[in-house]
Short mmCIF file of C-alpha atoms in Angstrom, two decimals:
data_model
loop_
_atom_site.label_atom_id
_atom_site.label_comp_id
_atom_site.label_asym_id
_atom_site.label_seq_id
_atom_site.Cartn_x
_atom_site.Cartn_y
_atom_site.Cartn_z
CA MET A 326 14.87 22.01 -0.89
CA THR A 327 11.13 22.79 -0.13
CA PHE A 328 9.96 19.06 0.17
CA THR A 329 13.40 17.47 1.34
CA GLN A 330 12.33 17.49 4.98
CA SER A 331 16.35 17.94 5.23
CA THR A 332 16.25 19.53 8.78
CA PHE A 333 14.88 16.35 10.12
CA ASP A 334 16.69 12.79 10.74
CA ILE A 335 13.47 10.84 9.74
CA ARG A 336 11.78 11.69 6.54
CA CYS A 337 8.61 10.07 5.21
CA GLU A 338 7.08 10.77 1.66
CA TRP A 339 4.93 9.08 -0.81
CA GLY A 340 5.80 7.10 -3.88
CA MET A 341 8.27 7.80 -6.66
CA HIS A 342 8.42 11.59 -5.95
CA GLY A 343 9.35 10.62 -2.27
CA VAL A 344 12.38 8.29 -3.70
CA GLU A 345 13.44 11.22 -6.04
CA VAL A 346 13.46 13.59 -3.63
CA LEU A 347 14.63 11.80 -0.40
CA ALA A 348 16.95 9.27 -1.74
CA PRO A 349 19.99 11.56 -2.65
CA ILE A 350 19.89 13.16 0.61
CA SER A 351 19.43 10.09 2.79
CA ASP A 352 21.80 7.66 4.17
CA VAL A 353 19.51 4.75 3.81
CA VAL A 354 15.80 4.26 1.97
CA ILE A 355 13.21 1.94 3.08
CA ILE A 356 10.55 1.16 0.50
CA ILE A 357 7.32 -0.08 2.06
CA ASP A 358 4.51 -1.79 -0.07
CA VAL A 359 2.73 -3.99 2.22
CA PHE A 360 0.09 -5.19 -0.29
CA SER A 361 2.28 -6.72 -1.44
CA PHE A 362 5.67 -6.28 -3.03
CA THR A 363 7.84 -5.70 -0.08
CA THR A 364 5.98 -8.37 2.25
CA CYS A 365 6.84 -10.81 -0.61
CA VAL A 366 10.38 -9.90 -0.59
CA GLU A 367 10.56 -10.37 3.07
CA ILE A 368 8.96 -13.81 3.03
CA ALA A 369 11.10 -14.80 -0.02
CA THR A 370 14.38 -13.60 1.15
CA ALA A 371 13.76 -15.18 4.61
CA GLN A 372 14.28 -18.61 2.84
CA GLY A 373 17.36 -17.59 1.19
CA ALA A 374 15.76 -16.38 -2.14
CA THR A 375 17.26 -13.74 -4.37
CA ILE A 376 14.52 -11.34 -5.70
CA TYR A 377 14.87 -9.21 -8.69
CA PRO A 378 12.41 -6.02 -8.91
CA TYR A 379 11.71 -5.31 -12.41
CA ARG A 380 10.00 -2.53 -14.33
CA GLY A 381 9.51 -2.76 -18.03
CA GLU A 382 8.00 -4.84 -20.57
CA ASP A 383 10.25 -7.65 -21.11
CA ALA A 384 10.50 -9.43 -17.59
CA ALA A 385 10.85 -12.79 -19.21
CA GLY A 386 14.03 -11.70 -21.17
CA PHE A 387 15.41 -10.08 -18.05
CA ALA A 388 14.66 -13.35 -16.08
CA ARG A 389 16.74 -15.20 -18.66
CA SER A 390 19.62 -12.87 -18.54
CA ALA A 391 19.67 -13.27 -14.63
CA GLY A 392 19.27 -16.85 -14.67
CA ALA A 393 15.98 -16.39 -12.86
CA GLU A 394 12.39 -17.70 -12.82
CA VAL A 395 9.92 -14.78 -13.52
CA ALA A 396 6.65 -14.38 -11.56
CA VAL A 397 3.41 -14.90 -12.91
CA LYS A 398 0.55 -12.45 -13.13
CA TRP A 399 -2.30 -12.33 -10.51
CA GLY A 400 -4.38 -15.46 -10.63
CA GLY A 401 -1.69 -17.51 -12.31
CA ASN A 402 -0.31 -20.86 -11.11
CA GLY A 403 3.13 -20.24 -9.59
CA TYR A 404 5.03 -17.68 -8.11
CA SER A 405 3.35 -14.14 -8.12
CA LEU A 406 2.77 -11.14 -6.20
CA SER A 407 0.65 -13.21 -3.77
CA PRO A 408 2.75 -13.57 -0.70
CA HIS A 409 1.11 -16.84 0.06
CA SER A 410 2.66 -18.19 -3.32
CA LEU A 411 5.98 -17.82 -1.73
CA CYS A 412 5.58 -19.23 1.53
CA ALA A 413 7.46 -22.61 0.53
CA LEU A 414 10.25 -21.88 -1.86
CA PRO A 415 13.19 -24.19 -3.09
CA PRO A 416 16.73 -23.47 -2.04
CA ASP A 417 18.46 -20.62 -3.68
CA LEU A 418 15.55 -19.57 -5.91
CA ARG A 419 16.06 -16.59 -8.22
CA LEU A 420 13.10 -14.78 -8.84
CA VAL A 421 12.10 -11.78 -10.87
CA LEU A 422 9.13 -10.05 -9.50
CA PRO A 423 7.61 -7.38 -11.53
CA SER A 424 5.78 -4.50 -9.65
CA PRO A 425 4.51 -1.01 -10.70
CA ASN A 426 4.77 0.38 -7.21
CA GLY A 427 7.58 -1.69 -5.04
CA SER A 428 9.77 -2.70 -8.05
CA THR A 429 9.76 0.66 -9.40
CA LEU A 430 10.50 2.57 -6.38
CA SER A 431 13.30 -0.03 -5.47
CA LEU A 432 15.02 0.49 -8.80
CA GLY A 433 14.82 4.45 -8.48
CA THR A 434 16.92 4.84 -5.26
CA GLY A 435 20.15 5.02 -7.21
CA HIS A 436 23.21 4.43 -5.05
CA THR A 437 21.66 4.91 -1.65
CA PRO A 438 21.12 1.67 0.32
CA THR A 439 17.79 0.29 0.02
CA LEU A 440 15.85 -1.81 2.63
CA ALA A 441 12.51 -3.46 1.93
CA GLY A 442 10.09 -3.00 4.97
CA CYS A 443 6.91 -4.19 5.66
CA LEU A 444 4.80 -5.05 8.95
CA ARG A 445 6.32 -8.28 9.30
CA ASN A 446 9.60 -7.06 9.94
CA ALA A 447 9.23 -3.35 10.84
CA ARG A 448 11.32 -3.52 14.11
CA ALA A 449 14.29 -5.48 12.28
CA VAL A 450 14.24 -3.04 9.51
CA ALA A 451 14.43 -0.06 11.67
CA ALA A 452 17.28 -1.42 13.73
CA ALA A 453 19.27 -2.09 10.45
CA ALA A 454 18.49 1.27 8.99
CA LEU A 455 20.14 2.89 12.01
CA ARG A 456 23.21 1.48 11.15
CA TYR A 457 23.70 3.19 8.00
CA GLY A 458 23.43 6.68 9.56
CA PRO A 459 20.83 8.91 11.14
CA ARG A 460 19.26 10.47 7.99
CA ILE A 461 16.43 7.68 7.13
CA ALA A 462 14.09 7.92 4.32
CA VAL A 463 10.93 6.06 4.72
CA VAL A 464 8.85 5.79 1.37
CA PRO A 465 5.33 4.11 1.34
CA ALA A 466 4.90 3.11 -1.98
CA GLY A 467 1.03 3.65 -2.21
CA GLU A 468 -1.27 1.89 -4.80
CA ARG A 469 -2.56 3.07 -8.29
CA TRP A 470 -5.94 4.20 -9.06
CA TYR A 471 -7.28 2.81 -12.46
CA PRO A 472 -7.19 3.63 -15.24
CA GLU A 473 -5.70 6.84 -14.55
CA GLU A 474 -2.58 5.57 -12.76
CA ALA A 475 -2.57 8.12 -10.37
CA LEU A 476 -1.10 7.49 -6.78
CA ARG A 477 -3.38 5.85 -4.19
CA PRO A 478 -2.41 6.49 -0.68
CA ALA A 479 -2.79 3.14 0.85
CA TYR A 480 -3.54 2.73 4.50
CA GLU A 481 -1.49 -0.41 4.94
CA ASP A 482 1.64 1.35 3.72
CA TRP A 483 1.10 4.37 5.85
CA LEU A 484 0.53 2.00 8.87
CA GLY A 485 4.08 -0.09 7.79
CA ALA A 486 5.91 3.16 7.63
CA GLY A 487 4.41 4.40 10.97
CA ALA A 488 5.51 0.94 12.56
CA ILE A 489 9.08 1.57 11.29
CA ILE A 490 9.39 5.04 12.31
CA ASP A 491 8.08 4.07 15.65
CA ALA A 492 11.19 1.96 16.05
CA LEU A 493 13.55 4.66 14.82
CA SER A 494 15.46 7.30 16.72
CA GLY A 495 16.05 10.95 15.70
CA THR A 496 14.16 13.84 14.85
CA LEU A 497 11.00 13.30 12.84
CA SER A 498 9.42 15.50 10.16
CA PRO A 499 5.89 16.39 10.33
CA GLU A 500 5.30 13.76 7.74
CA ALA A 501 7.01 10.99 9.85
CA ARG A 502 5.25 12.15 12.71
CA ALA A 503 1.95 11.77 11.15
CA ALA A 504 2.83 8.29 9.84
CA ARG A 505 3.87 7.27 13.27
CA ALA A 506 0.67 8.65 14.99
CA SER A 507 -1.25 6.60 12.50
CA PHE A 508 0.25 3.50 13.65
CA ARG A 509 0.04 4.29 17.41
CA ASP A 510 -3.47 5.00 16.72
CA ALA A 511 -4.15 1.66 15.46
CA GLY A 512 -3.08 0.16 18.80
CA ASP A 513 -3.87 -3.43 19.08
CA GLN A 514 -6.34 -3.33 16.36
CA TRP A 515 -3.54 -2.87 13.74
CA ALA A 516 -4.34 -6.45 12.06
CA ASP A 517 -8.31 -5.92 12.02
CA LEU A 518 -7.65 -2.48 10.35
CA VAL A 519 -5.32 -4.00 7.75
CA THR A 520 -7.46 -6.91 6.96
CA GLN A 521 -10.36 -4.21 6.41
CA CYS A 522 -8.86 -1.57 4.17
CA GLY A 523 -9.37 -1.18 0.65
CA SER A 524 -6.18 -3.09 -0.54
CA ALA A 525 -7.40 -6.08 1.72
CA ARG A 526 -10.69 -5.91 0.24
CA GLU A 527 -9.17 -5.92 -3.35
CA HIS A 528 -7.30 -9.14 -2.54
CA VAL A 529 -10.20 -11.04 -1.15
CA GLU A 530 -12.27 -9.94 -4.48
CA ARG A 531 -9.27 -11.30 -6.41
CA GLY A 532 -9.42 -14.77 -4.57
CA GLN A 533 -6.21 -13.90 -2.57
CA GLY A 534 -7.77 -13.77 0.97
CA ALA A 535 -5.00 -16.31 2.25
CA ASN A 536 -2.58 -13.33 1.88
CA LEU A 537 -4.55 -11.15 4.58
CA ALA A 538 -2.86 -12.92 7.83
CA LEU A 539 0.40 -12.69 6.15
CA VAL A 540 0.69 -9.03 5.32
CA ALA A 541 -1.02 -8.10 8.63
CA ALA A 542 1.60 -9.96 10.93
CA LEU A 543 3.64 -7.50 12.95
CA ASN A 544 7.30 -8.06 14.01
CA VAL A 545 7.21 -11.56 13.48
CA SER A 546 10.48 -11.53 11.26
CA ASP A 547 14.16 -10.59 11.67
CA CYS A 548 14.60 -10.68 7.90
CA VAL A 549 16.07 -7.39 6.55
CA PRO A 550 16.05 -7.44 2.53
CA LEU A 551 18.88 -5.30 1.28
CA LEU A 552 18.95 -4.13 -2.30
CA THR A 553 22.52 -4.87 -3.79
CA ASP A 554 23.57 -5.33 -7.57
CA GLY A 555 19.74 -5.02 -8.66
CA ALA A 556 18.35 -7.57 -6.40
CA TYR A 557 17.04 -8.15 -2.61
CA ARG A 558 18.92 -10.51 -0.82
CA LYS A 559 18.68 -11.07 3.13
CA LEU A 560 21.07 -8.86 5.07
CA LEU A 561 23.14 -11.55 6.79
CA ASP A 562 23.39 -9.49 9.97
CA GLY A 563 20.01 -7.99 10.02
#
């Protein structure tokens, strides 16, 4: 019970440990992986796509079993974890999207309703989450330090968590208050700050600078991706 934040309505904790501790005692979980899994999910599902999060070695085999395409690795030609690659999709695309962060967390929430949140849909996701109940877990995914694979708290995910929490109602844990304070501190400079953070610089170094404006846009979408039967789809009343 030490780290459950269970005396508060709105809880916030990082990464897989956050999912494991908070999901079983919450009415809904919001996963935030701004660079770039949940931004990709929002952009794709807003166009009617079905997105399968995946963790494991045989993504191609899983895609065949699901009648879906599989995303390519960074730098390849085709759909990938680059949000820019998903801006113009064919109708009813089914896509497997492997991710060591956002996908892994999404598949760890068990039977708790799970939403994909980012800056683009922060307000819409908050409104949808409140319909599931007052106990809301907000989980920023973070990134990875390489090669040791340790969690790297990521500014953009903390900001995304804060943007969602700022639109929620209920009692806030100290951790949730800290995320909200970060978002409020950013003020109208949020876009500049996101595009200057370490994850943004990594995208630029990889030749993916076109993603920056997409991930930094705030409340431009009413799409709420809901994880159902192992896949994210747009919540029709989101």
